Amino acid sequence: VNAGWLTTALILLPVAGALVVWILPLRPFAVGSTALLVALAEVALWIDAVARFDFNKPGLQLDQQQNWFSDLHVSYHVGFYGFSLWLTGLTVVVLAAATGYAVWAGRERPRAYYGLMLLLTGAIVGVFVAQDLLLFYVFWEAMLIPLYFLVGVWGGPGRLRATLLFVIYTMAGSLLMLASVIVLGISQGTFDLISSGTSSSDWIFLGFVAAFAVKAPIFPLHAWLPEAYRESSPEVAAVLSGVVSKVAAFGFLRIAIAKFPGPVSDFRTPILVLAACGLIYGSLLAFRAPDLRGVIAYSSLAQLGLIMLGLFAVNDLGLNGAVLQMVNHGLISATLFLLAGGIERRAATGELGRLGGMARGRPALATVLMTTGIIALAVPGSSAFAGEFEILAGVFTTGWGYAVVGAVAIVLAAMYMLRLISAVLHQSPGPAVSEAALDLRPAELSIVVPLVAILLVLSAWPAAITDRSFSGSATQSVAQVFR
Amino acid sequence: MIVAAWICLLSPLAAALAITLAGNRLSRRGAGFLSTASVAVSFVAAVVAFVALLGDSPDDRSHYSTLWSWLTAGQLDFGLRILVDPLSTFMMLVVAGVGALIVAYSIGYMDGDDEERRYFAYMALFVFSMLLLVQGGNLLMLLAGWGLVGLSSYLLIGFWHERPSAIAAAKKAFVMNAVGDATMALALFLLIQRTGSLNFEVVFPQAGSFGGWAANLVALGLLGGAVAKSAQLPLQTWLPDAMEGPTPVSALIHAATMVTAGVYLIVRTNPLFEAAPRVLELSAGLGAATLLMAGLIALVQVDIKRVIAYSTMSQIGYMFLAAGLGAYSNGMFHLMTHAFFKALLFMAGGIVIHALAGEQDMRKMGGLRQLMPRTFWCFLVGALALAGIPFFSGFFSKDAILASALAQGWYGDVLWVAGLIGTFLTGLYAFRMVFIVFLGEPSAFVREHYHELKQDVVGRALTWPVGVLTVLAAFGGWLQFPPLWTPVTTWLDPVAKPLVEASGTEEAVSSIAAVALGLAGIWVAWLLYGARTATVPRYARVQALLEHKFYFDEAYDAVFYRPAVFLARGLGRWIERPLVFGSIRELSEGVRDLGLGARRLQTGLVRTYAFAIAASLAVVTVVFVAVR
């Protein structure tokens, strides 16, 4: 039985939840709890989808199609592939954790806040499941709107400047993508991603690339990133770097790489070079960043460069590794941002120079931060190592130089993550750390420990994802445009 | 056998998880006992696997077992896979055996530290990682264990995390090892490209067909990992700093087991190294250079643990020398005897440090023989074994290495001479330490700070493992006495067939020369530090060179670290700032101008807006269609 309704339900449940918290006159606390319940129900729905999904079968599953504008061949067409199922899982889990964190921390104007968070969830899931170009674009834009508000209204003191940068950059990208969507749809005679063929147009390709590259972001289009990640509330930063950047990487895989085999091979070298530059650039800046958020933000830039290396290697190792690393990095950076939020609450600052010595008497914080940090620096044996290893092994066959750059980045990653860990946990307490600063509370633990637990399970069994992202060979799957 | 091997591997991991999750519900002492018991279980399981393997015919002693696919991509499949064969059981016995003794000793040494539980969880994690390294059934599992031992080493060096020096040392060790991990990973990428696998039994037979440069690159990449982990030139600088960790950690990780992993790696992947003979020679040369350099530096160290640390570096140099000459079993044999006598030295030294309330500076010590005679005798046995005096364990293993060098052409002769000079240095620095610490009259510092060990659980935990190791260090060498009996070589033969075999004459010549020079070293040490009839010669330049460890730290700081920091700062200032702030300025001006213009467009008529939206869409569309 095709359970296509499940996919639609995954989109509609959070949207309905958003409407409920907007319309019903609930008390602030009840609003948060309702939102959290909806987010958890969404996770349950996703687990149901995994249970129903047949990972050995090629092509789209749990799909549903309804005509929308039949003369333009636009339809509401949704469904899952293995890799989009994992990315959706990442989304619902991280959004649930982010919602949980917001409930714990308390946010002003809760009805608007949680409504936007839920709307955001629905829109991101929509991007991952959309099988129609126009639908993809609609969800893409629908995802950005709540983000503008979440950064701009609930952010820190510099939020307006951050939002302005973020809006202008992403709008520019989106406009180019809109044009590409329209031209591609009209030239193909259909907007359906399944039934349309591939295109050889460089310009349409670049339009998509612009949007995705801004959103990821890819060096040097990342000017909005440090401000946005620093000024948002921790849970929004977690969603931005954990999930929204993956939407862009997903776009590269689902549309840019699958639909434009010709342009991909034309533009592969410049893209790989930019990705490699971003990897080193981000790692070096992360090593010098003066604050917690800065380190995580620039490491995020570096990791996106790495994921791009894997994607544009366009071979089995690279693609599988990239999907695994998307999930890894999503969980890692979300956890790190939420922990950074917890630390900032205690010390009232994220400046590394004013922190320190927090391990003493705070075993839970020390254990969780240490574990996450160690996975983040991809210690061999961790799931992040598995992802990086596949990516670099994949790009090695494309050009060994990229793998050497990646190897240098492994060392740099060790340097910046250990710096962060030590600056927070070790040596004597910094001026901003008071004796009274508490260890992680049970509520905070219940938010971050599940994320870390997933990372540990993935470390024991990364093949859970690599073996279930593409049916058979990833390269073949991409070459046949996932049919 | 396979079940025993999995139990051996997983039992310490289970203990580490249990201690972490139990938290305060487990007493500190309980954590120590749990950790010790789990490693003891590993040792028993290793013995079971060993005995079972004895029952197989020598050519049929490799058994693989895969738990599940760890990582996949298309046709590639890297399993969570272990290998039980003569080499891995040999290492399992050494690691789990010495490991169990040292973890037990820790119960005494760490008693009263308020984070004992964390310590024992880390120790168990380390043993698991080390066992994964030696049991890994493909190069990816080996690399996973490789990285995890580096991690445990980082955690344990930085265990006393409030000391800035400990944290700096821990970070340095991790980053240096990450360099090695990275070069190893590159070698693995090349192997994947060439063979489509990382399984030993698939990769090794194809090693001969790689061709010159590929074979050399693979071997060089692996050698990079090996020198980083084993603190050999040129990645040796982290090991002395690692002495910031608790002393049992130094004994287990930075003497007996982890730092010898590089030797294991070369022996394990010997077909890949044999396909690149120049790289194999390079590893022997690096070993020889390291053993001389470390022996020289050890002469001027004043911290008792650092002397032993440089001695470790020097002894691993011998093992590299052996492995690089293709004398694999001699290298492994020295690895084993070294594990015994070096762990003994560290632990006996640890008792001294413990008795002097944590003091490690030898200049403040002296006359301890009268106060702690049993510790003195144990330490003396360790030093004699280290100096290669007949018939202590080091004598058998070191002389076999020198004999193999002598049997190996002119290059071998050069290395032989280096190794002999090394034996002189070994005798000198080892007994310098013995004489300074134990002979003479108790110094004022000793009289003030010395306190007796109590004969309770703590005291017993400190003493009986040292006793066991003393016996092993004294007699463990009799296991192999080439050319009369060679069970170790025979046992390892199916995995690593030696490329060189020394004749009886070469054995005899090497033994006599080495023992003579070792005794000469001890004699000089006696004159300078025991009888004090001669004064220590002082050459300021040489002294400075040795005290600065040949300026490696300074050079690396100038060549790698500073440029990286400089580059990062430059990127921040010249690219990142203009990029971010430039965008902000441009955009805010742009938006203001746009706003002024847009005010006139705000007609309030929906029709106009709709038309504007439609028109702009149309324009964009037309432009794109035209451009195509």
PDB file of N, CA and C in Angstrom, chain A residues 8 17 20 26 34 38 49 55 71 90 140 167 193-194 206 239-240 312 320 349 369 393 405 427 432 444 471:
ATOM      1  N   THR A   8       2.557  13.876   2.895  1.00  0.00           N
ATOM      2  CA  THR A   8       1.768  15.099   3.013  1.00  0.00           C
ATOM      3  C   THR A   8       1.531  15.449   4.475  1.00  0.00           C
ATOM      4  N   GLY A  17      -0.129  22.735  13.197  1.00  0.00           N
ATOM      5  CA  GLY A  17       0.283  23.100  14.551  1.00  0.00           C
ATOM      6  C   GLY A  17       0.500  24.593  14.672  1.00  0.00           C
ATOM      7  N   VAL A  20      -2.748  26.330  14.932  1.00  0.00           N
ATOM      8  CA  VAL A  20      -3.343  26.131  16.252  1.00  0.00           C
ATOM      9  C   VAL A  20      -2.750  27.108  17.263  1.00  0.00           C
ATOM     10  N   LEU A  26      -3.962  30.363  23.866  1.00  0.00           N
ATOM     11  CA  LEU A  26      -3.305  29.556  24.893  1.00  0.00           C
ATOM     12  C   LEU A  26      -2.413  30.431  25.760  1.00  0.00           C
ATOM     13  N   THR A  34       2.600  22.867  23.452  1.00  0.00           N
ATOM     14  CA  THR A  34       1.890  22.383  22.266  1.00  0.00           C
ATOM     15  C   THR A  34       2.858  22.261  21.093  1.00  0.00           C
ATOM     16  N   VAL A  38       3.819  18.900  19.033  1.00  0.00           N
ATOM     17  CA  VAL A  38       3.684  18.756  17.581  1.00  0.00           C
ATOM     18  C   VAL A  38       5.015  18.326  16.972  1.00  0.00           C
ATOM     19  N   ALA A  49       7.462   6.699   8.741  1.00  0.00           N
ATOM     20  CA  ALA A  49       7.860   6.723   7.329  1.00  0.00           C
ATOM     21  C   ALA A  49       9.074   5.830   7.093  1.00  0.00           C
ATOM     22  N   PHE A  55      14.172   0.231   1.540  1.00  0.00           N
ATOM     23  CA  PHE A  55      15.448   0.800   1.110  1.00  0.00           C
ATOM     24  C   PHE A  55      16.083   0.050  -0.058  1.00  0.00           C
ATOM     25  N   ASP A  71      -2.224  22.880 -17.292  1.00  0.00           N
ATOM     26  CA  ASP A  71      -1.718  23.316 -18.592  1.00  0.00           C
ATOM     27  C   ASP A  71      -0.217  23.582 -18.557  1.00  0.00           C
ATOM     28  N   LEU A  90      16.829  14.331   9.970  1.00  0.00           N
ATOM     29  CA  LEU A  90      17.669  15.347  10.600  1.00  0.00           C
ATOM     30  C   LEU A  90      16.844  16.584  10.941  1.00  0.00           C
ATOM     31  N   TRP A 140      10.851  26.501  -0.741  1.00  0.00           N
ATOM     32  CA  TRP A 140      12.134  27.183  -0.512  1.00  0.00           C
ATOM     33  C   TRP A 140      11.889  28.587   0.042  1.00  0.00           C
ATOM     34  N   VAL A 167      18.747  38.636   4.411  1.00  0.00           N
ATOM     35  CA  VAL A 167      17.631  38.792   3.475  1.00  0.00           C
ATOM     36  C   VAL A 167      18.142  39.124   2.074  1.00  0.00           C
ATOM     37  N   LEU A 193       9.802  17.013 -11.521  1.00  0.00           N
ATOM     38  CA  LEU A 193      11.225  16.653 -11.449  1.00  0.00           C
ATOM     39  C   LEU A 193      11.475  15.233 -11.923  1.00  0.00           C
ATOM     40  N   ILE A 194      10.421  14.397 -11.852  1.00  0.00           N
ATOM     41  CA  ILE A 194      10.611  13.004 -12.252  1.00  0.00           C
ATOM     42  C   ILE A 194      10.521  12.868 -13.763  1.00  0.00           C
ATOM     43  N   LEU A 206      23.659  27.733 -13.422  1.00  0.00           N
ATOM     44  CA  LEU A 206      24.275  28.721 -12.542  1.00  0.00           C
ATOM     45  C   LEU A 206      23.244  29.448 -11.695  1.00  0.00           C
ATOM     46  N   VAL A 239      19.318  25.646  13.950  1.00  0.00           N
ATOM     47  CA  VAL A 239      18.534  25.255  12.776  1.00  0.00           C
ATOM     48  C   VAL A 239      19.203  25.762  11.502  1.00  0.00           C
ATOM     49  N   LEU A 240      19.684  27.005  11.550  1.00  0.00           N
ATOM     50  CA  LEU A 240      20.332  27.575  10.355  1.00  0.00           C
ATOM     51  C   LEU A 240      21.516  26.728   9.920  1.00  0.00           C
ATOM     52  N   PHE A 312      30.573  17.039  -5.462  1.00  0.00           N
ATOM     53  CA  PHE A 312      31.067  17.290  -6.808  1.00  0.00           C
ATOM     54  C   PHE A 312      32.209  16.352  -7.208  1.00  0.00           C
ATOM     55  N   ASN A 320      27.939   9.190  -1.193  1.00  0.00           N
ATOM     56  CA  ASN A 320      27.532   8.561   0.064  1.00  0.00           C
ATOM     57  C   ASN A 320      28.112   9.298   1.260  1.00  0.00           C
ATOM     58  N   THR A 349      28.380  35.460  28.338  1.00  0.00           N
ATOM     59  CA  THR A 349      29.247  35.823  27.224  1.00  0.00           C
ATOM     60  C   THR A 349      29.681  34.546  26.504  1.00  0.00           C
ATOM     61  N   LEU A 369      29.979  18.163  26.064  1.00  0.00           N
ATOM     62  CA  LEU A 369      30.738  19.044  25.172  1.00  0.00           C
ATOM     63  C   LEU A 369      31.965  18.320  24.614  1.00  0.00           C
ATOM     64  N   ALA A 393      38.152  10.159   0.221  1.00  0.00           N
ATOM     65  CA  ALA A 393      38.516   9.042  -0.645  1.00  0.00           C
ATOM     66  C   ALA A 393      37.860   9.214  -2.005  1.00  0.00           C
ATOM     67  N   VAL A 405      44.346  18.709   0.489  1.00  0.00           N
ATOM     68  CA  VAL A 405      43.767  19.867   1.176  1.00  0.00           C
ATOM     69  C   VAL A 405      42.865  19.389   2.317  1.00  0.00           C
ATOM     70  N   GLN A 427      41.635  24.492  32.441  1.00  0.00           N
ATOM     71  CA  GLN A 427      42.426  25.491  33.153  1.00  0.00           C
ATOM     72  C   GLN A 427      41.593  26.168  34.237  1.00  0.00           C
ATOM     73  N   ALA A 432      34.362  35.259  33.517  1.00  0.00           N
ATOM     74  CA  ALA A 432      32.912  35.246  33.360  1.00  0.00           C
ATOM     75  C   ALA A 432      32.261  34.018  33.988  1.00  0.00           C
ATOM     76  N   GLU A 444      17.962  20.473  29.991  1.00  0.00           N
ATOM     77  CA  GLU A 444      18.924  20.685  28.909  1.00  0.00           C
ATOM     78  C   GLU A 444      19.509  19.360  28.435  1.00  0.00           C
ATOM     79  N   SER A 471      19.529   3.489  -3.682  1.00  0.00           N
ATOM     80  CA  SER A 471      19.393   2.059  -3.915  1.00  0.00           C
ATOM     81  C   SER A 471      20.505   1.654  -4.871  1.00  0.00           C
TER      82      SER A 471
END
